[in-house]
mmCIF file with all atom_site columns, C-alpha atoms in Angstrom:
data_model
loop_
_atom_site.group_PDB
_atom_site.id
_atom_site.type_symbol
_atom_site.label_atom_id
_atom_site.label_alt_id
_atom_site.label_comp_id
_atom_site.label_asym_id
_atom_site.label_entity_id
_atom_site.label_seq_id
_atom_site.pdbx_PDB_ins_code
_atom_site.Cartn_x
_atom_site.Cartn_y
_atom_site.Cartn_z
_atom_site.occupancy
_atom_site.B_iso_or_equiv
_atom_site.pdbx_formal_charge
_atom_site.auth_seq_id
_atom_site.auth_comp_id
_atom_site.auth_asym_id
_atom_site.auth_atom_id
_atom_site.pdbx_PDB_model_num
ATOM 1   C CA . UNK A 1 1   ? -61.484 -13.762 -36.958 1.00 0.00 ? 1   UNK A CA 1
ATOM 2   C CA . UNK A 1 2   ? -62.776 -11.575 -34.443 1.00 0.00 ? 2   UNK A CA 1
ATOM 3   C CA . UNK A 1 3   ? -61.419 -8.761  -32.598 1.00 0.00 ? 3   UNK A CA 1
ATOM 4   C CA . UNK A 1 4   ? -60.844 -10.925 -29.387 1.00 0.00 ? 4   UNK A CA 1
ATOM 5   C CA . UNK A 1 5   ? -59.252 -13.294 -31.586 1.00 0.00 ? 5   UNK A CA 1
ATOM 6   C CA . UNK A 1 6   ? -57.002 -10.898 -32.799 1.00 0.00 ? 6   UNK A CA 1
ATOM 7   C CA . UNK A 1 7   ? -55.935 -9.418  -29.358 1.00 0.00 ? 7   UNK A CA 1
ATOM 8   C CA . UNK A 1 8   ? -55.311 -13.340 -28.470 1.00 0.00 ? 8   UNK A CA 1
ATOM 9   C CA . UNK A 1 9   ? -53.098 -14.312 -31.314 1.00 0.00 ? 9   UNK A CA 1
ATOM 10  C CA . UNK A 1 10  ? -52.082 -10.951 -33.008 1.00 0.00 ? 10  UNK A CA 1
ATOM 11  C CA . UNK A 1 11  ? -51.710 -8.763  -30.646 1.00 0.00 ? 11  UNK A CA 1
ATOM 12  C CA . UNK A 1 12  ? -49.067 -7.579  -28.579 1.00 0.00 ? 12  UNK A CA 1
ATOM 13  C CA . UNK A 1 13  ? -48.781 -7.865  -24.655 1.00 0.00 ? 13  UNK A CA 1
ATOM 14  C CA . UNK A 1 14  ? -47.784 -4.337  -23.225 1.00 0.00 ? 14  UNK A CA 1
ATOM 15  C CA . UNK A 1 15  ? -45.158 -6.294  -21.008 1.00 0.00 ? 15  UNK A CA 1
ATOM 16  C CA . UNK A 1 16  ? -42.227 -6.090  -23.642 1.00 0.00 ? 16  UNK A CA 1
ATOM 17  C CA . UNK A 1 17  ? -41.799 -4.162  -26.762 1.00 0.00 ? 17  UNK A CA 1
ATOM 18  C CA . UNK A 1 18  ? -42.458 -5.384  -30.179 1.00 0.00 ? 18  UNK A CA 1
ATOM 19  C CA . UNK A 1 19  ? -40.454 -7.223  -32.257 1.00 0.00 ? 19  UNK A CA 1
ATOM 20  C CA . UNK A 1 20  ? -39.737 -8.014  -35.854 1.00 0.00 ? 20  UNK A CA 1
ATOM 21  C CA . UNK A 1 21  ? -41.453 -11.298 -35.619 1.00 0.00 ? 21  UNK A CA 1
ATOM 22  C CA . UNK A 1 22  ? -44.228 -9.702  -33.652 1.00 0.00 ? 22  UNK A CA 1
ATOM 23  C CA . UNK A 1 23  ? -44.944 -7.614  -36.881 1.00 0.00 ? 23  UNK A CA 1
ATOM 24  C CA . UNK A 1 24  ? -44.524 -10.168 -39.424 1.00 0.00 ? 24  UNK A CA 1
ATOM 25  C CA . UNK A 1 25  ? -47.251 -11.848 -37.171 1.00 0.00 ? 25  UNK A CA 1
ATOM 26  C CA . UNK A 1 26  ? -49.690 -9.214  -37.569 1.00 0.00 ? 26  UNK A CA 1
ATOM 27  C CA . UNK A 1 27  ? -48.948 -8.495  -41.014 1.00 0.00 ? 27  UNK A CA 1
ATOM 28  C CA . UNK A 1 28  ? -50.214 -12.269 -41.921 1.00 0.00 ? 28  UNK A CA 1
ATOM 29  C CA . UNK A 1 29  ? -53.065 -11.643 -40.057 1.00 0.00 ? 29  UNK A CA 1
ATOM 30  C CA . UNK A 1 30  ? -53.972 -8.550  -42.036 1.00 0.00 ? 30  UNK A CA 1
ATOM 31  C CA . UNK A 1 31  ? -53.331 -10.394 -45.287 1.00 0.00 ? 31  UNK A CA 1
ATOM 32  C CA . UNK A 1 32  ? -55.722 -13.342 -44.205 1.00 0.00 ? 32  UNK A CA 1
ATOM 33  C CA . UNK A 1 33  ? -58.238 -10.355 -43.258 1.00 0.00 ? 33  UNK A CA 1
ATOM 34  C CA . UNK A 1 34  ? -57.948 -9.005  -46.328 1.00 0.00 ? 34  UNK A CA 1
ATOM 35  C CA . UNK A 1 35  ? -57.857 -12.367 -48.352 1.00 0.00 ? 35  UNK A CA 1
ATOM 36  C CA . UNK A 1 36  ? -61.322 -13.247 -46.766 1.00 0.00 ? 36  UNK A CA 1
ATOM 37  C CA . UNK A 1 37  ? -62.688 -10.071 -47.166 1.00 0.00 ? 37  UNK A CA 1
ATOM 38  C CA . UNK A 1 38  ? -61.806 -10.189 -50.551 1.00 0.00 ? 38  UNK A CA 1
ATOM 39  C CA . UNK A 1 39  ? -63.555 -13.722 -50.851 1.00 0.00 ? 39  UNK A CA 1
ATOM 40  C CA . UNK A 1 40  ? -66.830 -12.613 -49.115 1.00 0.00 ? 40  UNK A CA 1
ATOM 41  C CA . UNK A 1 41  ? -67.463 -9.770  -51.648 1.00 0.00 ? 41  UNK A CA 1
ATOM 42  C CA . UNK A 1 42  ? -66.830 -12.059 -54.547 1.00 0.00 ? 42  UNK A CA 1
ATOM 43  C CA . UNK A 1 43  ? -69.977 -14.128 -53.035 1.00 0.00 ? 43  UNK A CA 1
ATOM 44  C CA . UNK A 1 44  ? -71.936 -11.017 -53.395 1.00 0.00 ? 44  UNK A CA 1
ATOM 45  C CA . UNK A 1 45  ? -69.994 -10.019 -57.019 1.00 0.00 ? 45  UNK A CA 1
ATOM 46  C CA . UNK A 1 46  ? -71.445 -13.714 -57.700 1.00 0.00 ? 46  UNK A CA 1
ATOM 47  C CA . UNK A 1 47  ? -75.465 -13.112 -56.583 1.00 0.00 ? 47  UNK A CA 1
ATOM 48  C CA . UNK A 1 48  ? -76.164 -10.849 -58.880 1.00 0.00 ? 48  UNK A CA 1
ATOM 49  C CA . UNK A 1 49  ? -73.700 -8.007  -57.539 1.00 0.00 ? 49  UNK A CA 1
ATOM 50  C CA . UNK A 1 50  ? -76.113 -7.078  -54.717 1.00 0.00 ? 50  UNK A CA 1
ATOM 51  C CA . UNK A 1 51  ? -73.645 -5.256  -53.090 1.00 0.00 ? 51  UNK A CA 1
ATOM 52  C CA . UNK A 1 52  ? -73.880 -4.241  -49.347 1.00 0.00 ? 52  UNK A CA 1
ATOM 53  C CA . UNK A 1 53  ? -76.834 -2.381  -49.685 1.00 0.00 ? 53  UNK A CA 1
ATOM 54  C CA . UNK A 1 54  ? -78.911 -3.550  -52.435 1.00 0.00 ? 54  UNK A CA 1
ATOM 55  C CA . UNK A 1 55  ? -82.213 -4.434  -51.120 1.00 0.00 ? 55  UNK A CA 1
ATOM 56  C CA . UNK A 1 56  ? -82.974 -8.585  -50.603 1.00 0.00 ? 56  UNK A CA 1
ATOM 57  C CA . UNK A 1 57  ? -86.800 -8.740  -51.300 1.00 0.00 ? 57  UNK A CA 1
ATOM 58  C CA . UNK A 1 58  ? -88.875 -8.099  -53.905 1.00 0.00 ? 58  UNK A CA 1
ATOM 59  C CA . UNK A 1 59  ? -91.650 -4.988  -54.510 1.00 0.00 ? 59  UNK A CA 1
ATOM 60  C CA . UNK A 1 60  ? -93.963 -7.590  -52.654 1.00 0.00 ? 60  UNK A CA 1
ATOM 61  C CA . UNK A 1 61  ? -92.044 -8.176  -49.206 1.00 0.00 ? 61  UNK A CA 1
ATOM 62  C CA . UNK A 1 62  ? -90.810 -11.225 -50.540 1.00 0.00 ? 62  UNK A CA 1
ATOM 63  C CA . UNK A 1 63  ? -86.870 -12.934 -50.291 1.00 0.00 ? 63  UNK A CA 1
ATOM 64  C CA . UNK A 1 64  ? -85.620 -12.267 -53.485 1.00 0.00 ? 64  UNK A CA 1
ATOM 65  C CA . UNK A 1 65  ? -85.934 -15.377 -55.671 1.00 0.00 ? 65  UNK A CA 1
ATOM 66  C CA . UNK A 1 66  ? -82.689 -14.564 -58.295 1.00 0.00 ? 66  UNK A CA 1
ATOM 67  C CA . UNK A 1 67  ? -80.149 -14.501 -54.925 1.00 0.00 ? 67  UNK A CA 1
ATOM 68  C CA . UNK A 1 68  ? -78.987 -16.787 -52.574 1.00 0.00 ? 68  UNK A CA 1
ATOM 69  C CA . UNK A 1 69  ? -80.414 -14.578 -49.513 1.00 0.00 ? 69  UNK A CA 1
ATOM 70  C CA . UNK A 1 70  ? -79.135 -16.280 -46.843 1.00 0.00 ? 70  UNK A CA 1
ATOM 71  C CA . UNK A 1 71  ? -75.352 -16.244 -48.866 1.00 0.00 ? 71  UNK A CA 1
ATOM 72  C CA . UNK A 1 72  ? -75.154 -12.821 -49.240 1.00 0.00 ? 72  UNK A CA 1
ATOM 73  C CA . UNK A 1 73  ? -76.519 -11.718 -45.529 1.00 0.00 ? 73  UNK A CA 1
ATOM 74  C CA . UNK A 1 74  ? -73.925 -14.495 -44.483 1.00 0.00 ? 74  UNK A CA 1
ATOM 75  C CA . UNK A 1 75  ? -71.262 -12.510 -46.711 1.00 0.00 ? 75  UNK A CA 1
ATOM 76  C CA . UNK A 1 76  ? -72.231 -9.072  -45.852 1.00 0.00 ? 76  UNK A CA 1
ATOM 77  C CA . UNK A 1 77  ? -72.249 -9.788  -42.211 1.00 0.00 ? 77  UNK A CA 1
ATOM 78  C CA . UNK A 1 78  ? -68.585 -11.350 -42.566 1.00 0.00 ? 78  UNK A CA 1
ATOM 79  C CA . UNK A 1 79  ? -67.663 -8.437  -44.416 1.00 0.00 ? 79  UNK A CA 1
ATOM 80  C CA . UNK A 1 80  ? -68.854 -6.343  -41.611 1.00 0.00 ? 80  UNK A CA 1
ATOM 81  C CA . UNK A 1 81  ? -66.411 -8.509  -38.705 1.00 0.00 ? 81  UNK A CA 1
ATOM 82  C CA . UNK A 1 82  ? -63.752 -8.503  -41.102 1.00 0.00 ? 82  UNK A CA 1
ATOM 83  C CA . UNK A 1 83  ? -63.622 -4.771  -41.805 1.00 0.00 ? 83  UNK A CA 1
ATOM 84  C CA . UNK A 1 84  ? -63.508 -4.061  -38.207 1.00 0.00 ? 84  UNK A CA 1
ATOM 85  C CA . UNK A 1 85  ? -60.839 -6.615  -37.231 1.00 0.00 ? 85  UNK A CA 1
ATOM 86  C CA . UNK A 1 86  ? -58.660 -5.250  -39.857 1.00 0.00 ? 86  UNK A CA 1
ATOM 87  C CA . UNK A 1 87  ? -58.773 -1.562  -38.331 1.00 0.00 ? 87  UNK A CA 1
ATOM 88  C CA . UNK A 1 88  ? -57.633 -3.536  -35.148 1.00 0.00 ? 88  UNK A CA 1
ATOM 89  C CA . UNK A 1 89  ? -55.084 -5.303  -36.613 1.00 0.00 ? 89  UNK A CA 1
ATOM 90  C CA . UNK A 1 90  ? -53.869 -1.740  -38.558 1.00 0.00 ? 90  UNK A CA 1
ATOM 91  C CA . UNK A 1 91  ? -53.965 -0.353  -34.905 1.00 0.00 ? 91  UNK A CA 1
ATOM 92  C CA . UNK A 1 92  ? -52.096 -2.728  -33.802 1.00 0.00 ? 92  UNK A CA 1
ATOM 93  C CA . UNK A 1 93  ? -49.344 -2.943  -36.725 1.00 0.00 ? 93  UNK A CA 1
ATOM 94  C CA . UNK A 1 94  ? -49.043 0.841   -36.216 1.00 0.00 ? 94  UNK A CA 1
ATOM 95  C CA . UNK A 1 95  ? -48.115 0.807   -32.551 1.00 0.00 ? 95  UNK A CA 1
ATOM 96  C CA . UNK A 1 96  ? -45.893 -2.333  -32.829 1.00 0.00 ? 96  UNK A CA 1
ATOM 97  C CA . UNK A 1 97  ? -44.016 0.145   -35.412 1.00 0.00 ? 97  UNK A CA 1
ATOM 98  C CA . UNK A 1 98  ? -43.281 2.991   -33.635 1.00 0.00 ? 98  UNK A CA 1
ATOM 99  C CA . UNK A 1 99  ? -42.495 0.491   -30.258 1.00 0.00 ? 99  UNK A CA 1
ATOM 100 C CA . UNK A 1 100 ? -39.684 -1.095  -32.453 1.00 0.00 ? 100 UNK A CA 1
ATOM 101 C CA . UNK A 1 101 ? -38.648 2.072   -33.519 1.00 0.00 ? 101 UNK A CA 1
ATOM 102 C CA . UNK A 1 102 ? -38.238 3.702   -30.278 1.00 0.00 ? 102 UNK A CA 1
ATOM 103 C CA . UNK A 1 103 ? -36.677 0.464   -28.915 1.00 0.00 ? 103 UNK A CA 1
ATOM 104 C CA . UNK A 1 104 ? -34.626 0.527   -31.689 1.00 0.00 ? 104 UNK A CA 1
ATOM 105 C CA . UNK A 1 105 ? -33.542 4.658   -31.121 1.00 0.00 ? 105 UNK A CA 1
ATOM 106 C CA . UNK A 1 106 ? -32.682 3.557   -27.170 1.00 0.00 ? 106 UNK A CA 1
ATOM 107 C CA . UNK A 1 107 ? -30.289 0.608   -28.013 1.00 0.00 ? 107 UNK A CA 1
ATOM 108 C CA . UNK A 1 108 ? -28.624 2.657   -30.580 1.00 0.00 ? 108 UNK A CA 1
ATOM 109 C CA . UNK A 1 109 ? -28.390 5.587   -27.781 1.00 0.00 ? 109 UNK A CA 1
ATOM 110 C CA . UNK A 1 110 ? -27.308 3.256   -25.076 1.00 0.00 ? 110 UNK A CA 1
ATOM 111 C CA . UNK A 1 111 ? -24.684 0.944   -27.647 1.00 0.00 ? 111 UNK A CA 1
ATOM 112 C CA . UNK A 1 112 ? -23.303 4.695   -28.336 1.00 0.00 ? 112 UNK A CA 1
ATOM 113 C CA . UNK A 1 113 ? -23.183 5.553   -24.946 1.00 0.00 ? 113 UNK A CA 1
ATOM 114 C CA . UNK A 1 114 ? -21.281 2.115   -24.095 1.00 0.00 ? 114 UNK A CA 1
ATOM 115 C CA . UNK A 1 115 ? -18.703 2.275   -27.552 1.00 0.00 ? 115 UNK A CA 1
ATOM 116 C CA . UNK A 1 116 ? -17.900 6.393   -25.662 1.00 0.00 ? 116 UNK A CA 1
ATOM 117 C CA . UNK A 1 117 ? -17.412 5.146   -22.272 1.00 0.00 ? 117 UNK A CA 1
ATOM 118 C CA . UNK A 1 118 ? -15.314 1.898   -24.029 1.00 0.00 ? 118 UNK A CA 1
ATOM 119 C CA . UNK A 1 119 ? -13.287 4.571   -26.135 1.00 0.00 ? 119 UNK A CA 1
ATOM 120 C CA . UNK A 1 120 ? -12.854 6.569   -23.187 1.00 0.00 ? 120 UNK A CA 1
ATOM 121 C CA . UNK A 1 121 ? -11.529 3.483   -20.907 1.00 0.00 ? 121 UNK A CA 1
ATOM 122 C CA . UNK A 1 122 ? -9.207  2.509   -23.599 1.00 0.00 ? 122 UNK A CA 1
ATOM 123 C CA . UNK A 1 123 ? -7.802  5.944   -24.159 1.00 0.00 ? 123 UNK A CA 1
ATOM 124 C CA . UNK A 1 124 ? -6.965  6.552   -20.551 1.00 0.00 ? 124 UNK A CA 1
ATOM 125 C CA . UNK A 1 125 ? -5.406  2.914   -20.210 1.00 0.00 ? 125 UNK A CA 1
ATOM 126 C CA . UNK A 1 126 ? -3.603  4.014   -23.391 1.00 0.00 ? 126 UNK A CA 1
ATOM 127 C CA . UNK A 1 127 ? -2.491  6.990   -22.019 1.00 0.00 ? 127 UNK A CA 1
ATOM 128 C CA . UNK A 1 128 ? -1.282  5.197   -18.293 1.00 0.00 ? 128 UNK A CA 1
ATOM 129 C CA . UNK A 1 129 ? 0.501   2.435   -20.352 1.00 0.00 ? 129 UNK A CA 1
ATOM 130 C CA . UNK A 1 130 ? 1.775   4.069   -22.932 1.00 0.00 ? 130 UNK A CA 1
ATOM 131 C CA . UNK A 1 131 ? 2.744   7.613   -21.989 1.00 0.00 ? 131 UNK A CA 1
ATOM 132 C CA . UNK A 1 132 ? 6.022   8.070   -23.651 1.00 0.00 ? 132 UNK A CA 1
ATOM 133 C CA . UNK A 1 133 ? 3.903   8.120   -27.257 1.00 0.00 ? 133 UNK A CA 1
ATOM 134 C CA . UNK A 1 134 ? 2.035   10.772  -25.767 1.00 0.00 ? 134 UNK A CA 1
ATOM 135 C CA . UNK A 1 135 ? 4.349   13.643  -26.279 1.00 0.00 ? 135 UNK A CA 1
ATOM 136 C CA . UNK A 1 136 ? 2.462   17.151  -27.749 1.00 0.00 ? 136 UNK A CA 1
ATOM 137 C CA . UNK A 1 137 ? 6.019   19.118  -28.013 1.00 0.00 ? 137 UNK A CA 1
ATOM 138 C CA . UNK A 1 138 ? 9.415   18.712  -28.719 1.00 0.00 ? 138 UNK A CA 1
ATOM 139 C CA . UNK A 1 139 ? 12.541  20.699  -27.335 1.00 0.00 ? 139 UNK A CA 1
ATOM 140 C CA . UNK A 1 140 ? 14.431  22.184  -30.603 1.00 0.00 ? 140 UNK A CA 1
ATOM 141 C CA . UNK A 1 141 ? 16.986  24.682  -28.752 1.00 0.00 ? 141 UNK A CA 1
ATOM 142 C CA . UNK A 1 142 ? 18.326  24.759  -25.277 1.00 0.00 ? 142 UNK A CA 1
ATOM 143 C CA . UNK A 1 143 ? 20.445  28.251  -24.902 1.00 0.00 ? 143 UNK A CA 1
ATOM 144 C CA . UNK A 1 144 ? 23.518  27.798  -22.035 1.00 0.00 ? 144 UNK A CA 1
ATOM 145 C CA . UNK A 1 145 ? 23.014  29.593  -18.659 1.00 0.00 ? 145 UNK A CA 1
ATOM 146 C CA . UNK A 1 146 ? 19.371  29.695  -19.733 1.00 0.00 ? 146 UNK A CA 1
ATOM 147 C CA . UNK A 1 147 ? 16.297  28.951  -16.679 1.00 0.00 ? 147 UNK A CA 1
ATOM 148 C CA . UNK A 1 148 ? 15.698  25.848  -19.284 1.00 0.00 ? 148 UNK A CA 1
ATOM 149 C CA . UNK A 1 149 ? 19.189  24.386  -19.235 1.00 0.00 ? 149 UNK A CA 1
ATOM 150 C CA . UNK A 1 150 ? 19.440  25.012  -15.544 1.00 0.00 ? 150 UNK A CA 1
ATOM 151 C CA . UNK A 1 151 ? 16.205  22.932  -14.853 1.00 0.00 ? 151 UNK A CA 1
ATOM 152 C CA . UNK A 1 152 ? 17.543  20.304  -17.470 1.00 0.00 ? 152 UNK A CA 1
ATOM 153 C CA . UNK A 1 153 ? 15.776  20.806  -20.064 1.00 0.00 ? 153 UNK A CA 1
ATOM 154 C CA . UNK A 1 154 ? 17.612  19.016  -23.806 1.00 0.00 ? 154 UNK A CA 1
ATOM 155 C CA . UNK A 1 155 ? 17.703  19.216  -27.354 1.00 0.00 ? 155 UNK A CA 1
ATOM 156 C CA . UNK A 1 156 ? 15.194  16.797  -28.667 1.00 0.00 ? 156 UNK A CA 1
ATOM 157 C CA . UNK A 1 157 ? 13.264  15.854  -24.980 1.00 0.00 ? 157 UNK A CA 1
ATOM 158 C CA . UNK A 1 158 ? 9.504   15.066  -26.125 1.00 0.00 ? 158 UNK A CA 1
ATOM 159 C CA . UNK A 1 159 ? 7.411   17.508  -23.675 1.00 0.00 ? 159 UNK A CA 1
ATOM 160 C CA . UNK A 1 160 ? 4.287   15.274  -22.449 1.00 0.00 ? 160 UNK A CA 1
ATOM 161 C CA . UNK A 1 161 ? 3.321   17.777  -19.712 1.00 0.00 ? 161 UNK A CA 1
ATOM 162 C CA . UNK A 1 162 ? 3.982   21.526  -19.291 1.00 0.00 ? 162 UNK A CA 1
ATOM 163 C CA . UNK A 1 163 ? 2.785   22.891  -15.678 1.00 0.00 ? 163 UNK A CA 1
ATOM 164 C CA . UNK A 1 164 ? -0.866  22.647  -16.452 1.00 0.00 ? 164 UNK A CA 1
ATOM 165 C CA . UNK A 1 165 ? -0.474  21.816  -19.683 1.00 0.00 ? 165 UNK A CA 1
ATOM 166 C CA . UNK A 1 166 ? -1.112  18.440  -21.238 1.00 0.00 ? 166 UNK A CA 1
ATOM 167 C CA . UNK A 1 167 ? -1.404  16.274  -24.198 1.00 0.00 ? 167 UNK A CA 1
ATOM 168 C CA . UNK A 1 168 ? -5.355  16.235  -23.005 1.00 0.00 ? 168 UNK A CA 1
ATOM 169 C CA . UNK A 1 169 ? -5.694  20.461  -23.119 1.00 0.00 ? 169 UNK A CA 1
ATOM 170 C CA . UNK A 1 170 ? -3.018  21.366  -25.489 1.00 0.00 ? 170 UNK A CA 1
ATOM 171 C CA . UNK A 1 171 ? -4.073  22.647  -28.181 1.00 0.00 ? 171 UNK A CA 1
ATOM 172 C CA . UNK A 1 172 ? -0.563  24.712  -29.519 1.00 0.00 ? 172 UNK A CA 1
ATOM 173 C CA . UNK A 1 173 ? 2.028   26.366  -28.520 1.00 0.00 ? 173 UNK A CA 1
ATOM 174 C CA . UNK A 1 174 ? 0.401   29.987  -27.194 1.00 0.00 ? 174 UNK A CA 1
ATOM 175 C CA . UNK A 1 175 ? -0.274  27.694  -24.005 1.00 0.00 ? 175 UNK A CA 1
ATOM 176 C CA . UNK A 1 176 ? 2.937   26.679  -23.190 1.00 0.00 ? 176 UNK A CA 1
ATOM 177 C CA . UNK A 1 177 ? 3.871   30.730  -23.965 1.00 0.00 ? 177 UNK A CA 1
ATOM 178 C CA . UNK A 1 178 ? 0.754   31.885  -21.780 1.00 0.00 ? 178 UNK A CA 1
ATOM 179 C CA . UNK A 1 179 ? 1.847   29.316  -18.632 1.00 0.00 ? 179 UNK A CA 1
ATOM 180 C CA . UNK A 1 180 ? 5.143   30.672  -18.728 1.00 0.00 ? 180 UNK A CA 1
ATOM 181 C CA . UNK A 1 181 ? 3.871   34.090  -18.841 1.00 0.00 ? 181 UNK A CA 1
ATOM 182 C CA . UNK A 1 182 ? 1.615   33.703  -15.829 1.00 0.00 ? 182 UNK A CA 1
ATOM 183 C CA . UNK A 1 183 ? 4.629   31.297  -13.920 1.00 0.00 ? 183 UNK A CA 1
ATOM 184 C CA . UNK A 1 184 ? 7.468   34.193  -13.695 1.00 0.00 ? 184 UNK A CA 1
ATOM 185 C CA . UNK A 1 185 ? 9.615   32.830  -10.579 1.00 0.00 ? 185 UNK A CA 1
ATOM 186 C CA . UNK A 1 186 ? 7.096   30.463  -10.502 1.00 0.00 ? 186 UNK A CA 1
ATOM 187 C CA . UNK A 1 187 ? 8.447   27.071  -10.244 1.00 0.00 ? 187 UNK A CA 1
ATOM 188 C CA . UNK A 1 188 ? 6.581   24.400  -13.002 1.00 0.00 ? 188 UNK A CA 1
ATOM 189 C CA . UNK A 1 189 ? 6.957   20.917  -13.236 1.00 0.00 ? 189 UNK A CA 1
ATOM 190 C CA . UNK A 1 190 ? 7.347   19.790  -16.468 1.00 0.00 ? 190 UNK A CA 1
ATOM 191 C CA . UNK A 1 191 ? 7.564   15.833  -17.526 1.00 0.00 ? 191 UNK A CA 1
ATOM 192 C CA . UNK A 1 192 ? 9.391   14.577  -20.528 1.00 0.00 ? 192 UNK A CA 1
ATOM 193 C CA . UNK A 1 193 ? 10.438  11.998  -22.424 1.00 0.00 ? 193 UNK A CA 1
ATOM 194 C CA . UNK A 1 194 ? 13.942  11.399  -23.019 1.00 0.00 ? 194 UNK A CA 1
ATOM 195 C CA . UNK A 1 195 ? 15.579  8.851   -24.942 1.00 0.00 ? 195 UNK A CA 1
ATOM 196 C CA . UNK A 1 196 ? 12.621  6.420   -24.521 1.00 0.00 ? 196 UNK A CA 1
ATOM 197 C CA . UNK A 1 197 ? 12.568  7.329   -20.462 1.00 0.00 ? 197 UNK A CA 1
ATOM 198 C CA . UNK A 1 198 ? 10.307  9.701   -18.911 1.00 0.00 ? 198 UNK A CA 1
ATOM 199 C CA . UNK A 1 199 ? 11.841  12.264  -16.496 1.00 0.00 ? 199 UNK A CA 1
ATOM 200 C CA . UNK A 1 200 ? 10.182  14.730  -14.033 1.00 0.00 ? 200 UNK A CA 1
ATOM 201 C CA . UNK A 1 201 ? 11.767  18.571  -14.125 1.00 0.00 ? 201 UNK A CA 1
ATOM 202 C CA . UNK A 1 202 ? 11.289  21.846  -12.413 1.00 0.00 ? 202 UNK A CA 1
ATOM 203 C CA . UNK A 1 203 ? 11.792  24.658  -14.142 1.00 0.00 ? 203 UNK A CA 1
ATOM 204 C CA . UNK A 1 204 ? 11.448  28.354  -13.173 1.00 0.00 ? 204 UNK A CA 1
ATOM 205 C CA . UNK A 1 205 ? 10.702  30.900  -16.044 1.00 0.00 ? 205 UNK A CA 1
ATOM 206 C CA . UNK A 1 206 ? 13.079  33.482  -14.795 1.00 0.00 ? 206 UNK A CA 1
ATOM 207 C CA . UNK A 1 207 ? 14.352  36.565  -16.661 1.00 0.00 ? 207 UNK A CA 1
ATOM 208 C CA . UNK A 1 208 ? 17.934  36.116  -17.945 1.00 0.00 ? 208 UNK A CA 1
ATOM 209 C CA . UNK A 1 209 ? 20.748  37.407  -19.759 1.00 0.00 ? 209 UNK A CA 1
ATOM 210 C CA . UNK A 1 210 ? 19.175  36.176  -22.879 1.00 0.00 ? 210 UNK A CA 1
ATOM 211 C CA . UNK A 1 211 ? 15.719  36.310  -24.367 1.00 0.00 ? 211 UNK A CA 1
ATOM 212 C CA . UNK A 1 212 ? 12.247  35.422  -22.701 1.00 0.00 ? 212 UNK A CA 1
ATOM 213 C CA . UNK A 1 213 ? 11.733  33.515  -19.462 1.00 0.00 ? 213 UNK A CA 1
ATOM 214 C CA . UNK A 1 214 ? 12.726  30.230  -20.638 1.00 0.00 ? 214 UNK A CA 1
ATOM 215 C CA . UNK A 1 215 ? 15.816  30.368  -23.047 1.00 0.00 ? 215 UNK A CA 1
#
């Protein structure tokens, strides 16, 4: 098998990227390489074990007469093809590897990059469809006369949405505390969910009779 031979039938077309069957296919072609090369030294192991480099004539000038010289130029010239087509088929396993591999790294950036934006789609439909689960605070007090009871504010209302504050940026309570802070006679609308129904509020941290802005 020569080297065109191997660029023919082993080798891989720089039109698409490699493939698991493209390396199985060069990795038979490397063990037939190797199988044959194996064979061809075995002729010379068999003539006397002239090697690749023993000499072929005699002291005289003359064709050795204990060898087979034309089988073991035959062999050592096969040898020769053989050793060079399996560099190029080593070349070529090599670069079919790291092709898979990087085709390999890019589908498993771009199937990440799909399951995000997927994730992200659902979440936002969840959030649209389901709101009322979405809830990040829940109303424990209301005091009488207070800014909160004025604006409506009840025991137990789920809070989904605080002026800027919102089940996507809360992270505890200090914002709701630093909104309020920043929103004195300020009005802020605040959404939440009451009894399984969402309402819309506006409330206006005020200063009262009573403690804080909101009461």
């Amino acid at each position: 098998m020569s080297d065109r031979d191997v660029g023919q039938s082993g080798g891989l077309s720089g039109a698409r990227a490699a493939t698991v069957s493209d390396i199985h296919e060069l990795m038979r072609h490397k063990e037939e390489t190797e199988a044959q090369n194996k064979a061809n030294y075995e002729v010379l192991e068999s003539q006397k074990g002239v090697g690749m480099n023993e000499p072929l004539v005699d002291f005289e000038g003359y064709p050795r007469a204990d060898v087979d010289v034309y089988q073991v130029r035959t062999a050592r010239h096969n040898i020769i093809c053989l050793q060079n087509d399996h560099k190029a088929v080593m070349k070529q396993v090599e670069e079919a590897l790291h092709q898979l591999h990087a085709h390999d790294k890019e589908k498993q950036a771009r199937d990440l990059a799909e399951a995000q934006e997927e994730a992200m789609s659902h979440r936002m439909s969840h959030n649209e469809g389901h709101g009322l689960s979405q809830a990040f605070a829940k109303v424990n007090s209301v005091s009488p006369g207070s800014p909160a009871s004025i604006a409506g504010l009840q025991v137990d209302d789920e809070i989904v949405e605080f002026g800027s504050v919102n089940t996507q940026n809360f992270q505890s309570l200090y914002n709701i505390g630093s909104v309020v802070q920043h929103s004195e006679e300020k009005p802020l609308n605040v959404t939440v969910i009451r009894r399984g129904e969402r309402h819309q509020l506006r409330l206006v941290p005020t200063r009262w009779a009573g403690k804080g802005l909101l009461g």
